[in-house]
Coordinates of C-alpha atoms in Angstrom, one line a residue:
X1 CA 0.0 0.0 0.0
X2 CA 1.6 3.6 -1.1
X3 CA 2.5 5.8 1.9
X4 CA -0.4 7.5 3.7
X5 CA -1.3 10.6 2.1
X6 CA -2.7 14.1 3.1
X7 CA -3.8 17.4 1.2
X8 CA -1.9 20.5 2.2
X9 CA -4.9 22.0 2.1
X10 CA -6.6 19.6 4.9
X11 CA -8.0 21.0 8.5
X12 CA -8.3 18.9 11.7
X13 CA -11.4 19.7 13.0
X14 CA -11.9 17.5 16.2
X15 CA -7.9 18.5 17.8
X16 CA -7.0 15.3 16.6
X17 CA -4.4 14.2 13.4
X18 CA -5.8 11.6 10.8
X19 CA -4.5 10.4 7.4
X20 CA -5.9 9.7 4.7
X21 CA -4.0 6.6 3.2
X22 CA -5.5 5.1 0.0
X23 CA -8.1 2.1 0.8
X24 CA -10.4 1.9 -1.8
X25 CA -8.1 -0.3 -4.1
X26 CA -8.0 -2.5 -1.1
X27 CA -11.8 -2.7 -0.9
X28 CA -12.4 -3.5 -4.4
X29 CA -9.7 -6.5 -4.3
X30 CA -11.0 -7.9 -1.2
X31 CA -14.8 -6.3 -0.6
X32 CA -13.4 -5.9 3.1
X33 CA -13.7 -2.6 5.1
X34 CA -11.1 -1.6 7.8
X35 CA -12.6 0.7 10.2
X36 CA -11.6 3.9 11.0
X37 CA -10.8 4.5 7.1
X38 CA -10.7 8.5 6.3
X39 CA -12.5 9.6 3.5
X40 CA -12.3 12.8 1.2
X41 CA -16.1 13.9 0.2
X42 CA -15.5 14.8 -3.5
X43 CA -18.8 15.0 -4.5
X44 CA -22.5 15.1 -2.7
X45 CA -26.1 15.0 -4.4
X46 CA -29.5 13.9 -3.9
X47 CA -31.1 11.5 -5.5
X48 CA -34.9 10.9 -5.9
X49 CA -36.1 7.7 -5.3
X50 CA -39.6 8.5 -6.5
X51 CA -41.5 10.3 -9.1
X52 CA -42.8 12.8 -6.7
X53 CA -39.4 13.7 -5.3
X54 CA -40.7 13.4 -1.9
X55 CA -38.2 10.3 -1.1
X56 CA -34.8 11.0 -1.5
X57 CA -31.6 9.9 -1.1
X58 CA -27.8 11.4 -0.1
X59 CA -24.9 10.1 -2.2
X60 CA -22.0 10.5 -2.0
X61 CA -18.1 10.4 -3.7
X62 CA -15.8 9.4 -1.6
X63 CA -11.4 9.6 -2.2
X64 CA -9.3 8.1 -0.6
X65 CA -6.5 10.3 -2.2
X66 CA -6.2 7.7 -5.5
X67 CA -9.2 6.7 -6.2
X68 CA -12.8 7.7 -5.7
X69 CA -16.0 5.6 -4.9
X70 CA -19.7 6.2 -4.3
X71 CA -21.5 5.7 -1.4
X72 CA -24.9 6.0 -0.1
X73 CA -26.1 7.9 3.1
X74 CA -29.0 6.5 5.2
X75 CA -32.5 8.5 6.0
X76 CA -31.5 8.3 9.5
X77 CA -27.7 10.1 8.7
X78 CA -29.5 12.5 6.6
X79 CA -29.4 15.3 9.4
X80 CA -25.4 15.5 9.0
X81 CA -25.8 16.7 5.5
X82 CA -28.5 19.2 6.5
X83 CA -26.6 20.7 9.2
X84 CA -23.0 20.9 6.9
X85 CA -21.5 17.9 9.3
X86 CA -20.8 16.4 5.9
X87 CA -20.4 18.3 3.2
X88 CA -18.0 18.9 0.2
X89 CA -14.8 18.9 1.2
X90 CA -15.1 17.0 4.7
X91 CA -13.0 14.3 5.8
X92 CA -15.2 11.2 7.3
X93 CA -14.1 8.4 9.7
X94 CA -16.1 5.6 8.9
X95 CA -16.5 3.1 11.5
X96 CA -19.1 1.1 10.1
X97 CA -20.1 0.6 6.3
X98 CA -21.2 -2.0 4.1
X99 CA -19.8 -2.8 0.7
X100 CA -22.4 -3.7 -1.6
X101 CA -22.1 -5.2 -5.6
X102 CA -24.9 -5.0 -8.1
X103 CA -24.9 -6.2 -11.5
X104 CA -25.3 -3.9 -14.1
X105 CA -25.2 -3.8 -18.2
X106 CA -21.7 -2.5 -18.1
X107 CA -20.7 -5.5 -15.6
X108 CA -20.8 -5.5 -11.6
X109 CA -20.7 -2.1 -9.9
X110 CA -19.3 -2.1 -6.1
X111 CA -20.5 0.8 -4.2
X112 CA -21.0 1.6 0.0
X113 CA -23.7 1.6 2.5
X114 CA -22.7 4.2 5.3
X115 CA -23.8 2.9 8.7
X116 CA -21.8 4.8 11.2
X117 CA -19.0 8.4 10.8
X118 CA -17.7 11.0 12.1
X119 CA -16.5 14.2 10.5
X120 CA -12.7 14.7 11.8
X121 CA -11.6 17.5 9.5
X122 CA -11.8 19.4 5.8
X123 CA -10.1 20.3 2.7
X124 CA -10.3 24.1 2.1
X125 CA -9.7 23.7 -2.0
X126 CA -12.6 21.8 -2.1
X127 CA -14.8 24.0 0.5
X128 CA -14.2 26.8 -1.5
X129 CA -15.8 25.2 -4.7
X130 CA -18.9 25.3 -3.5
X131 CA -19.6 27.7 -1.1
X132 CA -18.6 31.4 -0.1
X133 CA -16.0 32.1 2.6
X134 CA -18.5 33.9 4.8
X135 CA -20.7 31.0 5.7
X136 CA -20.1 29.5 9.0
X137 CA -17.7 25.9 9.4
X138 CA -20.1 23.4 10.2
X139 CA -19.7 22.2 13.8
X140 CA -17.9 19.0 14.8
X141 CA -19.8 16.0 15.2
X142 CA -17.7 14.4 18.6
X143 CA -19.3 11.2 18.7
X144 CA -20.6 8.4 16.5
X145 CA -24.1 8.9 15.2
X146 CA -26.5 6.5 17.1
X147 CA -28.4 3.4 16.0
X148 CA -31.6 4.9 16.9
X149 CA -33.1 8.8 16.4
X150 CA -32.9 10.1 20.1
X151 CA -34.6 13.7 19.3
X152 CA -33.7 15.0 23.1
X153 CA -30.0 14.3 22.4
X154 CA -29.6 15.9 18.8
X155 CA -29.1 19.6 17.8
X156 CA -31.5 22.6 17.2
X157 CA -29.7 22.2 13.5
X158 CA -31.0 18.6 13.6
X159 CA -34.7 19.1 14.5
X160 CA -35.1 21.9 11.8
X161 CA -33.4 19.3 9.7
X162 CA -36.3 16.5 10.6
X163 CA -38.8 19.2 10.2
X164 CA -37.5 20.2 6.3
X165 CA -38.1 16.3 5.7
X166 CA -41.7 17.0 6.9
X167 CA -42.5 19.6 4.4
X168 CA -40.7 17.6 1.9
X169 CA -43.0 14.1 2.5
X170 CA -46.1 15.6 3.1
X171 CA -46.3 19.2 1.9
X172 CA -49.3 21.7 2.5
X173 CA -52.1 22.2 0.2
X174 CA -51.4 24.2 -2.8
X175 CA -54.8 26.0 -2.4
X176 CA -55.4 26.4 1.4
X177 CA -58.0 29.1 0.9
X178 CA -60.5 26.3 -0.8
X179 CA -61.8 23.9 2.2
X180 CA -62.3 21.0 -0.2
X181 CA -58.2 21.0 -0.5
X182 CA -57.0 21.0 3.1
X183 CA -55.9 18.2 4.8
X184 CA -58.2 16.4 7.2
X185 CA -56.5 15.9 10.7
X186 CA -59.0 13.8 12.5
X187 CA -60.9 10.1 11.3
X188 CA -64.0 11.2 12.1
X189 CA -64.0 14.2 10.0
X190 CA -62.9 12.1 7.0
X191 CA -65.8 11.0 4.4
X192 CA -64.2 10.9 1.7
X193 CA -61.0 8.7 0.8
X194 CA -59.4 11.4 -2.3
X195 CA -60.0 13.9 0.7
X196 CA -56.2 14.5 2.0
X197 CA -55.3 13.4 5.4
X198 CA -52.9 15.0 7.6
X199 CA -50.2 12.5 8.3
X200 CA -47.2 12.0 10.9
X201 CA -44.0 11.2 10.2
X202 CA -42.9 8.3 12.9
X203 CA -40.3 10.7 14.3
X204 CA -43.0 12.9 15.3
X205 CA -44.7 10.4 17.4
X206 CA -43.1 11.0 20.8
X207 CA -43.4 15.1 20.3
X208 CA -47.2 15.1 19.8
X209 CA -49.5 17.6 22.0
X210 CA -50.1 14.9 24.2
X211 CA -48.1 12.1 25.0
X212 CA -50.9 9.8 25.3
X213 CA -54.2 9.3 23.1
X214 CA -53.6 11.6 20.4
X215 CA -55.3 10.7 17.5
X216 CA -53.0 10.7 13.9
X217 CA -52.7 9.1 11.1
X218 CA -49.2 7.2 9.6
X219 CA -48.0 6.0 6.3
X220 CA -45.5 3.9 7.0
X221 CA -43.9 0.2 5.7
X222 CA -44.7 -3.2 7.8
X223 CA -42.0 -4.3 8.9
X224 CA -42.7 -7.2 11.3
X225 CA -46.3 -8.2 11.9
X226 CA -46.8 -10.8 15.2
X227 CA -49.7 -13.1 15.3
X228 CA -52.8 -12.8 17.5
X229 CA -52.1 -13.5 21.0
X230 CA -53.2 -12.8 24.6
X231 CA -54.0 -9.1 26.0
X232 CA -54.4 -8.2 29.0
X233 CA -56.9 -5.3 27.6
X234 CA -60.3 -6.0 26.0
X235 CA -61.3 -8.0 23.9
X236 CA -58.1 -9.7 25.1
X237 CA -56.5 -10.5 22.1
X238 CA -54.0 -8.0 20.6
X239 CA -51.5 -8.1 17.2
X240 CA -48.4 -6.5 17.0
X241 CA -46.7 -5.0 14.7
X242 CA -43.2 -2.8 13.4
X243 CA -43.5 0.2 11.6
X244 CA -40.8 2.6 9.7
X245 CA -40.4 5.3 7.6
X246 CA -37.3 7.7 6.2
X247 CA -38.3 9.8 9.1
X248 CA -35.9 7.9 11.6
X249 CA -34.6 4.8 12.0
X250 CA -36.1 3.5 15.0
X251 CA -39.4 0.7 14.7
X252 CA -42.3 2.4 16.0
X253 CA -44.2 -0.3 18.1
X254 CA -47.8 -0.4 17.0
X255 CA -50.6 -2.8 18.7
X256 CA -53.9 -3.4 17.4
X257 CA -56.8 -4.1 20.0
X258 CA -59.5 -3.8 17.0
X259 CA -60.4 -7.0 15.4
X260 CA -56.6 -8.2 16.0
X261 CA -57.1 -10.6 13.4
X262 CA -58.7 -8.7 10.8
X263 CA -55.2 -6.6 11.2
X264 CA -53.4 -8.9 8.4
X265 CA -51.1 -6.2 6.1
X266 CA -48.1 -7.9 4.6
X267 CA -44.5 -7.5 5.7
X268 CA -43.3 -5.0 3.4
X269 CA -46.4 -3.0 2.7
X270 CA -47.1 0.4 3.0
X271 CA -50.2 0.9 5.5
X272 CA -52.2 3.9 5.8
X273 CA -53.2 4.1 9.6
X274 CA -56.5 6.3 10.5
X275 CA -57.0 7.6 13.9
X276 CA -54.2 6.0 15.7
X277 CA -53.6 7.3 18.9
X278 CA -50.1 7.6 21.0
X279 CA -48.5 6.1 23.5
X280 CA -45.2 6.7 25.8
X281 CA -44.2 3.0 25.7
X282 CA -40.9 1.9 24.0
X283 CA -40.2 5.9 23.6
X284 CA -43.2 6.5 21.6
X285 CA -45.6 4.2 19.9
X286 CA -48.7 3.6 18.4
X287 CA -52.2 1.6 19.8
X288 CA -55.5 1.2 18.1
X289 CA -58.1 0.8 21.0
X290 CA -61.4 -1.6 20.9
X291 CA -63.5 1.3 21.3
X292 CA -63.1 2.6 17.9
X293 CA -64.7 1.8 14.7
X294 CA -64.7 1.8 11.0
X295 CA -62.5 1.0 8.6
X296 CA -58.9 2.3 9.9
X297 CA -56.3 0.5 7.2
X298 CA -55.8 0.5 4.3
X299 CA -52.6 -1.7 2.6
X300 CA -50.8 -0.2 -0.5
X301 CA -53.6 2.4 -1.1
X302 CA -52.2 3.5 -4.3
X303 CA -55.5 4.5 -5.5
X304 CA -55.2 7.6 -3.1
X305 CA -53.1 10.4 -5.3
X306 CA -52.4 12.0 -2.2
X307 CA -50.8 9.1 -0.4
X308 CA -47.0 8.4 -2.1
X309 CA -47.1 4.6 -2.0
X310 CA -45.1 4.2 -4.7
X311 CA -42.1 6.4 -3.0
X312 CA -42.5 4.7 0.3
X313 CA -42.0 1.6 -1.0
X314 CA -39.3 2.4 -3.3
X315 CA -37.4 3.7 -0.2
X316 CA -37.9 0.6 1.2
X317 CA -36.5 -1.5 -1.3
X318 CA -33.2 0.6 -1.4
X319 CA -33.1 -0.1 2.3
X320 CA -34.0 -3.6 2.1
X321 CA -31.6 -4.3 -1.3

């Protein structure tokens, strides 16, 4: 391996010296990843994973001072791009990646799946490429991200992050002045199906009015789905189930007491949810009570325009590839 190798042009950002020696050769040749290896960011775009545009996702180029390769950023590391964490220019420490192959026309194409970084510097010839010298450097990230969204442990920078994503997956009503347009917040006020509901993104859950017995409504992707068992709540019999969503990636616990066994979505579906309510168990989950009525799910309802199945679930299949 050539001697470790470092742009002249490089800042240390966390007080501590890295080097960036030249790995992905290495990686190719052997599809093994040593952590701790130091990455340039050479280039950074988004890429839409639906028609809509509402999903999207963060790719990046890495260099490793010889060659470059491309990587993808999860929904849950999405927030280090928003707040200029990683940006063009920065140096990453990756501690945890995968490295992924996919066969294509032009033969098999190896790229990487970022699971874990952290930012320990930047390269002020690339900085200066794409943004002015006035803007503020981004602030350090000293830790690791986590495995699961903690929402009191993140930044203001991060939250105003989460709530761009909001506006992105479910954006307001073109038209707010005509009644027929706006969203529809609560079950009982919805009649008709092509009438817009107001949804909630799963990171949102815990940070609802009320912690307990607020009614929403979720698009999200089954991703685990229990059979019926014993409850210890009327009628006594309960099904549980995982949900997610690019919101965060923490499982949002959801438990049916209605007609357990009428709840039957497949794994890997998108489900709209109607009048769920809240709940502060596991951090913030989901319940559908006995007491209410009606029809409450609906799986892959792609006949609703205003509901982006088709993105969802694209999402999920890059997450699932």
């Amino acid at each position: 391996m050539p001697d470790p190798v470092l742009d002249p042009t490089a800042v240390t950002l966390l007080g501590e010296p890295f080097e960036l020696v030249p790995v992905i050769r290495d990686i190719l040749r052997t599809r093994y990843f040593v952590a701790g290896s130091v990455f340039l960011v050479e280039g950074l775009d988004r890429v839409s994973v639906s028609s809509s545009g509402r999903w999207q996702a963060v790719r990046l180029l890495l260099g490793d001072g010889v060659l470059c390769i491309q990587a993808l950023l999860p929904g849950n590391m999405h927030r280090f791009v928003e707040t200029g964490d990683v940006s063009l220019g920065s140096y990453i420490r990756c501690e945890s990646l995968d490295v992924r192959w996919k066969e294509s026309d032009d033969g098999p194409m190896v790229y990487l799946v970022i699971e874990d970084l952290v930012t320990v510097g930047w390269n002020d010839s690339y900085r200066a490429i794409q943004q002015p010298v006035d803007l503020p450097v981004p602030m350090p990230t000293h830790q690791s991200s986590p495995n699961l969204f903690d929402a009191s442990q993140d930044s203001d920078a991060a939250e105003e992050a989460f709530e761009a994503f909001e506006a992105l997956a479910y954006p307001k009503t073109a038209k707010p002045e005509v009644q027929k347009d706006q969203p529809i917040a609560l079950a009982r006020d919805w009649h008709n199906p092509q009438t817009p509901l107001k949804l909630t993104t799963l990171r949102s859950i815990p940070h609802l009015p009320y912690a307990q017995n607020w009614s929403c409504n979720v698009l999200a992707i089954v991703a685990s789905l229990s059979p019926v068992e014993a409850s210890n709540l009327p009628p006594h019999r309960q099904r549980t189930a995982r949900l997610t969503d690019p919101s965060t990636s923490k499982q949002v616990h959801l438990t049916v007491f209605l007609d357990p066994e009428e709840f039957s979505p497949e794994v890997g579906s998108a489900v709209l949810l109607v009048g769920v309510k809240n709940h502060r168990f596991d951090g913030g989950s989901l319940k559908k009570y006995a007491s209410d009525r009606g029809r409450w799910w609906f799986q892959d309802p792609t006949d609703l325009g205003w509901c982006d199945v088709t993105g969802i679930k694209t999402w999920w299949a890059e997450m699932t590839a």
